[in-house]
PDB file of C-alpha atoms in Angstrom:
ATOM      1  CA  UNK R 209      37.405 -13.983 -20.180  1.00  0.00           C
ATOM      2  CA  UNK R 210      33.892 -15.222 -19.401  1.00  0.00           C
ATOM      3  CA  UNK R 211      33.230 -17.305 -16.319  1.00  0.00           C
ATOM      4  CA  UNK R 212      30.362 -19.595 -15.467  1.00  0.00           C
ATOM      5  CA  UNK R 213      29.287 -20.620 -12.013  1.00  0.00           C
ATOM      6  CA  UNK R 214      26.952 -23.589 -11.989  1.00  0.00           C
ATOM      7  CA  UNK R 215      25.428 -24.742  -8.711  1.00  0.00           C
ATOM      8  CA  UNK R 216      22.486 -26.815  -7.621  1.00  0.00           C
ATOM      9  CA  UNK R 217      22.208 -25.320  -4.146  1.00  0.00           C
ATOM     10  CA  UNK R 218      23.539 -22.333  -2.179  1.00  0.00           C
ATOM     11  CA  UNK R 219      23.771 -22.877   1.546  1.00  0.00           C
ATOM     12  CA  UNK R 220      24.835 -20.454   4.266  1.00  0.00           C
ATOM     13  CA  UNK R 221      27.961 -21.209   6.295  1.00  0.00           C
ATOM     14  CA  UNK R 222      25.889 -21.791   9.446  1.00  0.00           C
ATOM     15  CA  UNK R 223      22.327 -22.298   8.140  1.00  0.00           C
ATOM     16  CA  UNK R 224      20.687 -22.310   4.728  1.00  0.00           C
ATOM     17  CA  UNK R 225      18.441 -19.396   5.735  1.00  0.00           C
ATOM     18  CA  UNK R 226      21.359 -16.972   6.230  1.00  0.00           C
ATOM     19  CA  UNK R 227      22.541 -16.471   2.650  1.00  0.00           C
ATOM     20  CA  UNK R 228      22.607 -12.689   2.170  1.00  0.00           C
ATOM     21  CA  UNK R 229      22.434 -11.639  -1.480  1.00  0.00           C
ATOM     22  CA  UNK R 230      22.293  -7.837  -1.940  1.00  0.00           C
ATOM     23  CA  UNK R 231      19.468  -6.768  -4.241  1.00  0.00           C
ATOM     24  CA  UNK R 232      17.518  -9.991  -3.746  1.00  0.00           C
ATOM     25  CA  UNK R 233      13.896 -10.003  -2.671  1.00  0.00           C
ATOM     26  CA  UNK R 234      13.908 -11.539   0.801  1.00  0.00           C
ATOM     27  CA  UNK R 235      10.137 -11.660   1.287  1.00  0.00           C
ATOM     28  CA  UNK R 236       6.877 -10.251  -0.027  1.00  0.00           C
ATOM     29  CA  UNK R 237       3.658  -9.632   1.912  1.00  0.00           C
ATOM     30  CA  UNK R 238       0.403  -8.550   0.262  1.00  0.00           C
ATOM     31  CA  UNK R 239      -3.203  -7.834   1.213  1.00  0.00           C
ATOM     32  CA  UNK R 240      -6.120  -7.567  -1.212  1.00  0.00           C
ATOM     33  CA  UNK R 241      -9.390  -5.768  -0.461  1.00  0.00           C
ATOM     34  CA  UNK R 242     -12.338  -6.490  -2.732  1.00  0.00           C
ATOM     35  CA  UNK R 243     -15.352  -5.313  -0.742  1.00  0.00           C
ATOM     36  CA  UNK R 244     -16.813  -1.816  -0.563  1.00  0.00           C
ATOM     37  CA  UNK R 245     -15.603   0.807   1.909  1.00  0.00           C
ATOM     38  CA  UNK R 246     -17.163   4.265   2.195  1.00  0.00           C
ATOM     39  CA  UNK R 247     -16.526   7.325   4.329  1.00  0.00           C
ATOM     40  CA  UNK R 248     -17.812  10.887   4.417  1.00  0.00           C
ATOM     41  CA  UNK R 249     -15.305  11.965   7.041  1.00  0.00           C
ATOM     42  CA  UNK R 250     -13.184  15.077   6.554  1.00  0.00           C
ATOM     43  CA  UNK R 251     -10.609  13.377   8.833  1.00  0.00           C
ATOM     44  CA  UNK R 252      -8.360  10.499   7.819  1.00  0.00           C
ATOM     45  CA  UNK R 253     -10.086   7.140   8.312  1.00  0.00           C
ATOM     46  CA  UNK R 254      -8.700   3.594   8.012  1.00  0.00           C
ATOM     47  CA  UNK R 255      -9.838   1.787   4.864  1.00  0.00           C
ATOM     48  CA  UNK R 256     -11.346  -1.329   6.441  1.00  0.00           C
ATOM     49  CA  UNK R 257     -12.736  -4.676   5.393  1.00  0.00           C
ATOM     50  CA  UNK R 258     -14.956  -6.357   7.978  1.00  0.00           C
ATOM     51  CA  UNK R 259     -13.242  -4.253  10.632  1.00  0.00           C
ATOM     52  CA  UNK R 260      -9.734  -5.053   9.360  1.00  0.00           C
ATOM     53  CA  UNK R 261      -7.706  -2.177   7.899  1.00  0.00           C
ATOM     54  CA  UNK R 262      -6.128  -2.242   4.454  1.00  0.00           C
ATOM     55  CA  UNK R 263      -2.687  -2.847   5.909  1.00  0.00           C
ATOM     56  CA  UNK R 264       0.303  -5.121   5.757  1.00  0.00           C
ATOM     57  CA  UNK R 265       2.824  -6.127   8.411  1.00  0.00           C
ATOM     58  CA  UNK R 266       6.335  -7.165   7.484  1.00  0.00           C
ATOM     59  CA  UNK R 267       9.215  -8.182   9.766  1.00  0.00           C
ATOM     60  CA  UNK R 268      12.509  -7.472   7.992  1.00  0.00           C
ATOM     61  CA  UNK R 269      15.116 -10.206   8.182  1.00  0.00           C
ATOM     62  CA  UNK R 270      18.003  -7.720   7.960  1.00  0.00           C
ATOM     63  CA  UNK R 271      18.204  -4.272   9.559  1.00  0.00           C
ATOM     64  CA  UNK R 272      19.956  -2.989   6.411  1.00  0.00           C
ATOM     65  CA  UNK R 273      17.096  -3.998   4.088  1.00  0.00           C
ATOM     66  CA  UNK R 274      14.977  -1.601   2.083  1.00  0.00           C
ATOM     67  CA  UNK R 275      11.192  -2.023   2.152  1.00  0.00           C
ATOM     68  CA  UNK R 276       9.359  -1.250  -1.091  1.00  0.00           C
ATOM     69  CA  UNK R 277       5.673  -0.498  -0.450  1.00  0.00           C
ATOM     70  CA  UNK R 278       3.097  -0.357  -3.263  1.00  0.00           C
ATOM     71  CA  UNK R 279      -0.549   0.688  -2.861  1.00  0.00           C
ATOM     72  CA  UNK R 280      -3.185   0.336  -5.583  1.00  0.00           C
ATOM     73  CA  UNK R 281      -6.478   1.935  -4.513  1.00  0.00           C
ATOM     74  CA  UNK R 282      -9.638   1.865  -6.664  1.00  0.00           C
ATOM     75  CA  UNK R 283     -11.932   4.728  -5.682  1.00  0.00           C
ATOM     76  CA  UNK R 284     -14.594   7.246  -6.642  1.00  0.00           C
ATOM     77  CA  UNK R 285     -16.583   9.995  -4.919  1.00  0.00           C
ATOM     78  CA  UNK R 286     -20.242  10.958  -4.726  1.00  0.00           C
ATOM     79  CA  UNK R 287     -19.628  14.472  -6.043  1.00  0.00           C
ATOM     80  CA  UNK R 288     -17.143  16.041  -8.419  1.00  0.00           C
ATOM     81  CA  UNK R 289     -14.827  18.986  -7.900  1.00  0.00           C
ATOM     82  CA  UNK R 290     -13.809  18.019  -4.375  1.00  0.00           C
ATOM     83  CA  UNK R 291     -10.374  16.930  -3.225  1.00  0.00           C
ATOM     84  CA  UNK R 292     -10.005  13.420  -1.860  1.00  0.00           C
ATOM     85  CA  UNK R 293      -6.861  12.339  -0.055  1.00  0.00           C
ATOM     86  CA  UNK R 294      -5.116   9.049   0.579  1.00  0.00           C
ATOM     87  CA  UNK R 295      -2.179   8.547   2.906  1.00  0.00           C
ATOM     88  CA  UNK R 296       0.117   5.712   3.869  1.00  0.00           C
ATOM     89  CA  UNK R 297       1.260   5.236   7.436  1.00  0.00           C
ATOM     90  CA  UNK R 298       4.347   3.386   8.651  1.00  0.00           C
ATOM     91  CA  UNK R 299       3.233   2.553  12.168  1.00  0.00           C
ATOM     92  CA  UNK R 300       1.640   5.864  13.187  1.00  0.00           C
ATOM     93  CA  UNK R 301       3.885   8.050  10.985  1.00  0.00           C
ATOM     94  CA  UNK R 302       2.628   9.422   7.688  1.00  0.00           C
ATOM     95  CA  UNK R 303       5.132   8.587   4.950  1.00  0.00           C
ATOM     96  CA  UNK R 304       3.103   9.326   1.802  1.00  0.00           C
ATOM     97  CA  UNK R 305       0.093  11.506   0.960  1.00  0.00           C
ATOM     98  CA  UNK R 306      -1.710  12.040  -2.343  1.00  0.00           C
ATOM     99  CA  UNK R 307      -4.628  14.248  -3.309  1.00  0.00           C
ATOM    100  CA  UNK R 308      -6.986  13.786  -6.240  1.00  0.00           C
ATOM    101  CA  UNK R 309      -9.747  15.993  -7.527  1.00  0.00           C
ATOM    102  CA  UNK R 310     -12.464  14.046  -9.283  1.00  0.00           C
ATOM    103  CA  UNK R 311     -14.304  15.977 -11.983  1.00  0.00           C
ATOM    104  CA  UNK R 312     -17.207  13.570 -12.046  1.00  0.00           C
ATOM    105  CA  UNK R 313     -19.947  12.570  -9.634  1.00  0.00           C
ATOM    106  CA  UNK R 314     -18.765   9.048  -8.964  1.00  0.00           C
ATOM    107  CA  UNK R 315     -19.650   7.452 -12.268  1.00  0.00           C
ATOM    108  CA  UNK R 316     -16.022   6.659 -13.021  1.00  0.00           C
ATOM    109  CA  UNK R 317     -13.741   4.562 -10.845  1.00  0.00           C
ATOM    110  CA  UNK R 318     -10.162   5.785 -10.648  1.00  0.00           C
ATOM    111  CA  UNK R 319      -7.011   4.040  -9.485  1.00  0.00           C
ATOM    112  CA  UNK R 320      -4.253   5.547  -7.420  1.00  0.00           C
ATOM    113  CA  UNK R 321      -0.974   3.644  -7.712  1.00  0.00           C
ATOM    114  CA  UNK R 322       1.520   4.854  -5.137  1.00  0.00           C
ATOM    115  CA  UNK R 323       4.908   3.483  -4.202  1.00  0.00           C
ATOM    116  CA  UNK R 324       7.664   4.331  -1.786  1.00  0.00           C
ATOM    117  CA  UNK R 325      11.026   2.858  -0.844  1.00  0.00           C
ATOM    118  CA  UNK R 326      11.840   2.899   2.878  1.00  0.00           C
ATOM    119  CA  UNK R 327      14.954   2.197   4.964  1.00  0.00           C
ATOM    120  CA  UNK R 328      13.490   1.309   8.377  1.00  0.00           C
ATOM    121  CA  UNK R 329      16.787   0.030   9.903  1.00  0.00           C
ATOM    122  CA  UNK R 330      15.025  -2.547  12.061  1.00  0.00           C
ATOM    123  CA  UNK R 331      14.219  -6.235  12.305  1.00  0.00           C
ATOM    124  CA  UNK R 332      11.041  -5.527  14.267  1.00  0.00           C
ATOM    125  CA  UNK R 333       7.585  -5.840  12.714  1.00  0.00           C
ATOM    126  CA  UNK R 334       6.452  -2.810  10.694  1.00  0.00           C
ATOM    127  CA  UNK R 335       2.819  -2.145   9.763  1.00  0.00           C
ATOM    128  CA  UNK R 336       1.885  -0.093   6.703  1.00  0.00           C
ATOM    129  CA  UNK R 337      -1.731   1.130   6.582  1.00  0.00           C
ATOM    130  CA  UNK R 338      -3.926   3.080   4.122  1.00  0.00           C
ATOM    131  CA  UNK R 339      -6.248   5.891   5.194  1.00  0.00           C
ATOM    132  CA  UNK R 340      -8.526   8.196   3.159  1.00  0.00           C
ATOM    133  CA  UNK R 341     -10.542  11.372   3.709  1.00  0.00           C
ATOM    134  CA  UNK R 342     -12.880  13.735   1.881  1.00  0.00           C
ATOM    135  CA  UNK R 343     -12.208  17.435   1.497  1.00  0.00           C
ATOM    136  CA  UNK R 344     -15.547  18.244   3.037  1.00  0.00           C
ATOM    137  CA  UNK R 345     -18.373  16.467   4.832  1.00  0.00           C
ATOM    138  CA  UNK R 346     -21.335  15.495   2.707  1.00  0.00           C
ATOM    139  CA  UNK R 347     -19.174  13.951  -0.019  1.00  0.00           C
ATOM    140  CA  UNK R 348     -18.753  10.196   0.124  1.00  0.00           C
ATOM    141  CA  UNK R 349     -15.404   8.574  -0.711  1.00  0.00           C
ATOM    142  CA  UNK R 350     -15.937   5.088  -2.186  1.00  0.00           C
ATOM    143  CA  UNK R 351     -13.209   2.436  -2.260  1.00  0.00           C
ATOM    144  CA  UNK R 352     -13.723  -0.416  -4.765  1.00  0.00           C
ATOM    145  CA  UNK R 353     -16.971   0.998  -6.113  1.00  0.00           C
ATOM    146  CA  UNK R 354     -18.372   3.634  -8.422  1.00  0.00           C
ATOM    147  CA  UNK R 355     -20.654   6.067  -6.660  1.00  0.00           C
ATOM    148  CA  UNK R 356     -23.598   4.668  -8.627  1.00  0.00           C
ATOM    149  CA  UNK R 357     -23.368   1.467  -6.583  1.00  0.00           C
ATOM    150  CA  UNK R 358     -21.754  -0.825  -9.123  1.00  0.00           C
ATOM    151  CA  UNK R 359     -18.931  -2.874  -7.620  1.00  0.00           C
ATOM    152  CA  UNK R 360     -15.918  -2.577  -9.860  1.00  0.00           C
ATOM    153  CA  UNK R 361     -12.654  -2.496  -7.955  1.00  0.00           C
ATOM    154  CA  UNK R 362      -9.874  -4.249  -6.108  1.00  0.00           C
ATOM    155  CA  UNK R 363      -7.385  -2.483  -3.845  1.00  0.00           C
ATOM    156  CA  UNK R 364      -4.059  -3.875  -2.621  1.00  0.00           C
ATOM    157  CA  UNK R 365      -1.087  -3.064  -0.440  1.00  0.00           C
ATOM    158  CA  UNK R 366       2.196  -4.895  -0.930  1.00  0.00           C
ATOM    159  CA  UNK R 367       5.451  -4.714   1.045  1.00  0.00           C
ATOM    160  CA  UNK R 368       8.649  -6.245  -0.312  1.00  0.00           C
ATOM    161  CA  UNK R 369      11.914  -6.606   1.623  1.00  0.00           C
ATOM    162  CA  UNK R 370      15.001  -6.093  -0.558  1.00  0.00           C
ATOM    163  CA  UNK R 371      18.393  -7.083   0.881  1.00  0.00           C
ATOM    164  CA  UNK R 372      21.171  -4.468   0.731  1.00  0.00           C
TER     165      UNK R 372
END
C-alpha cells in the first residue's frame, strides 16, 4: 500500500533549526581562487590568494555528521617530467595527498579533482587547506595558469556537512 505525506512545513519540537534528517545536507561552504599562485619550493606551501590560503572553515552542527570535502585545482609546471604534489590538511593533519607527473613544460593546464569523506566527531570549527610542492627546486608550480603566462584556471575547495 502506497502512502503519501504532504506537508507545507517541518518544524522541530523545540525550534525549527533542530530538525535532524539523516542523509540531508546541513550546510555547504565553498571558496574559489581565480588569481595566479606560483611556488618553486620543494616543501609544502599554502596556495594563497592575496595572503589568504585556499581553505575553507566549517563548523558542524552535529557531532555525528560526515564532512565531504572536494578540491578542484587547476595547475601546470614550468618543466616536464617532474613530480608535483598537492595535499589537503584538516587543521594541521594531512588527510589526502596526490602526486602528478607532468610530461609537458607548462603549456597545458591540468585539473586535479580530489574528494574525501571525513567523520570529525566534533561541533567545533574545522579548517581544510590546500598545499602544493615541487619535486625539486628550480621547477615552478603554477596554480590557475599555464606556465606560458596565460591565465586559464579556477580552483575551489568545498566542504559539505551531511547529517547521519
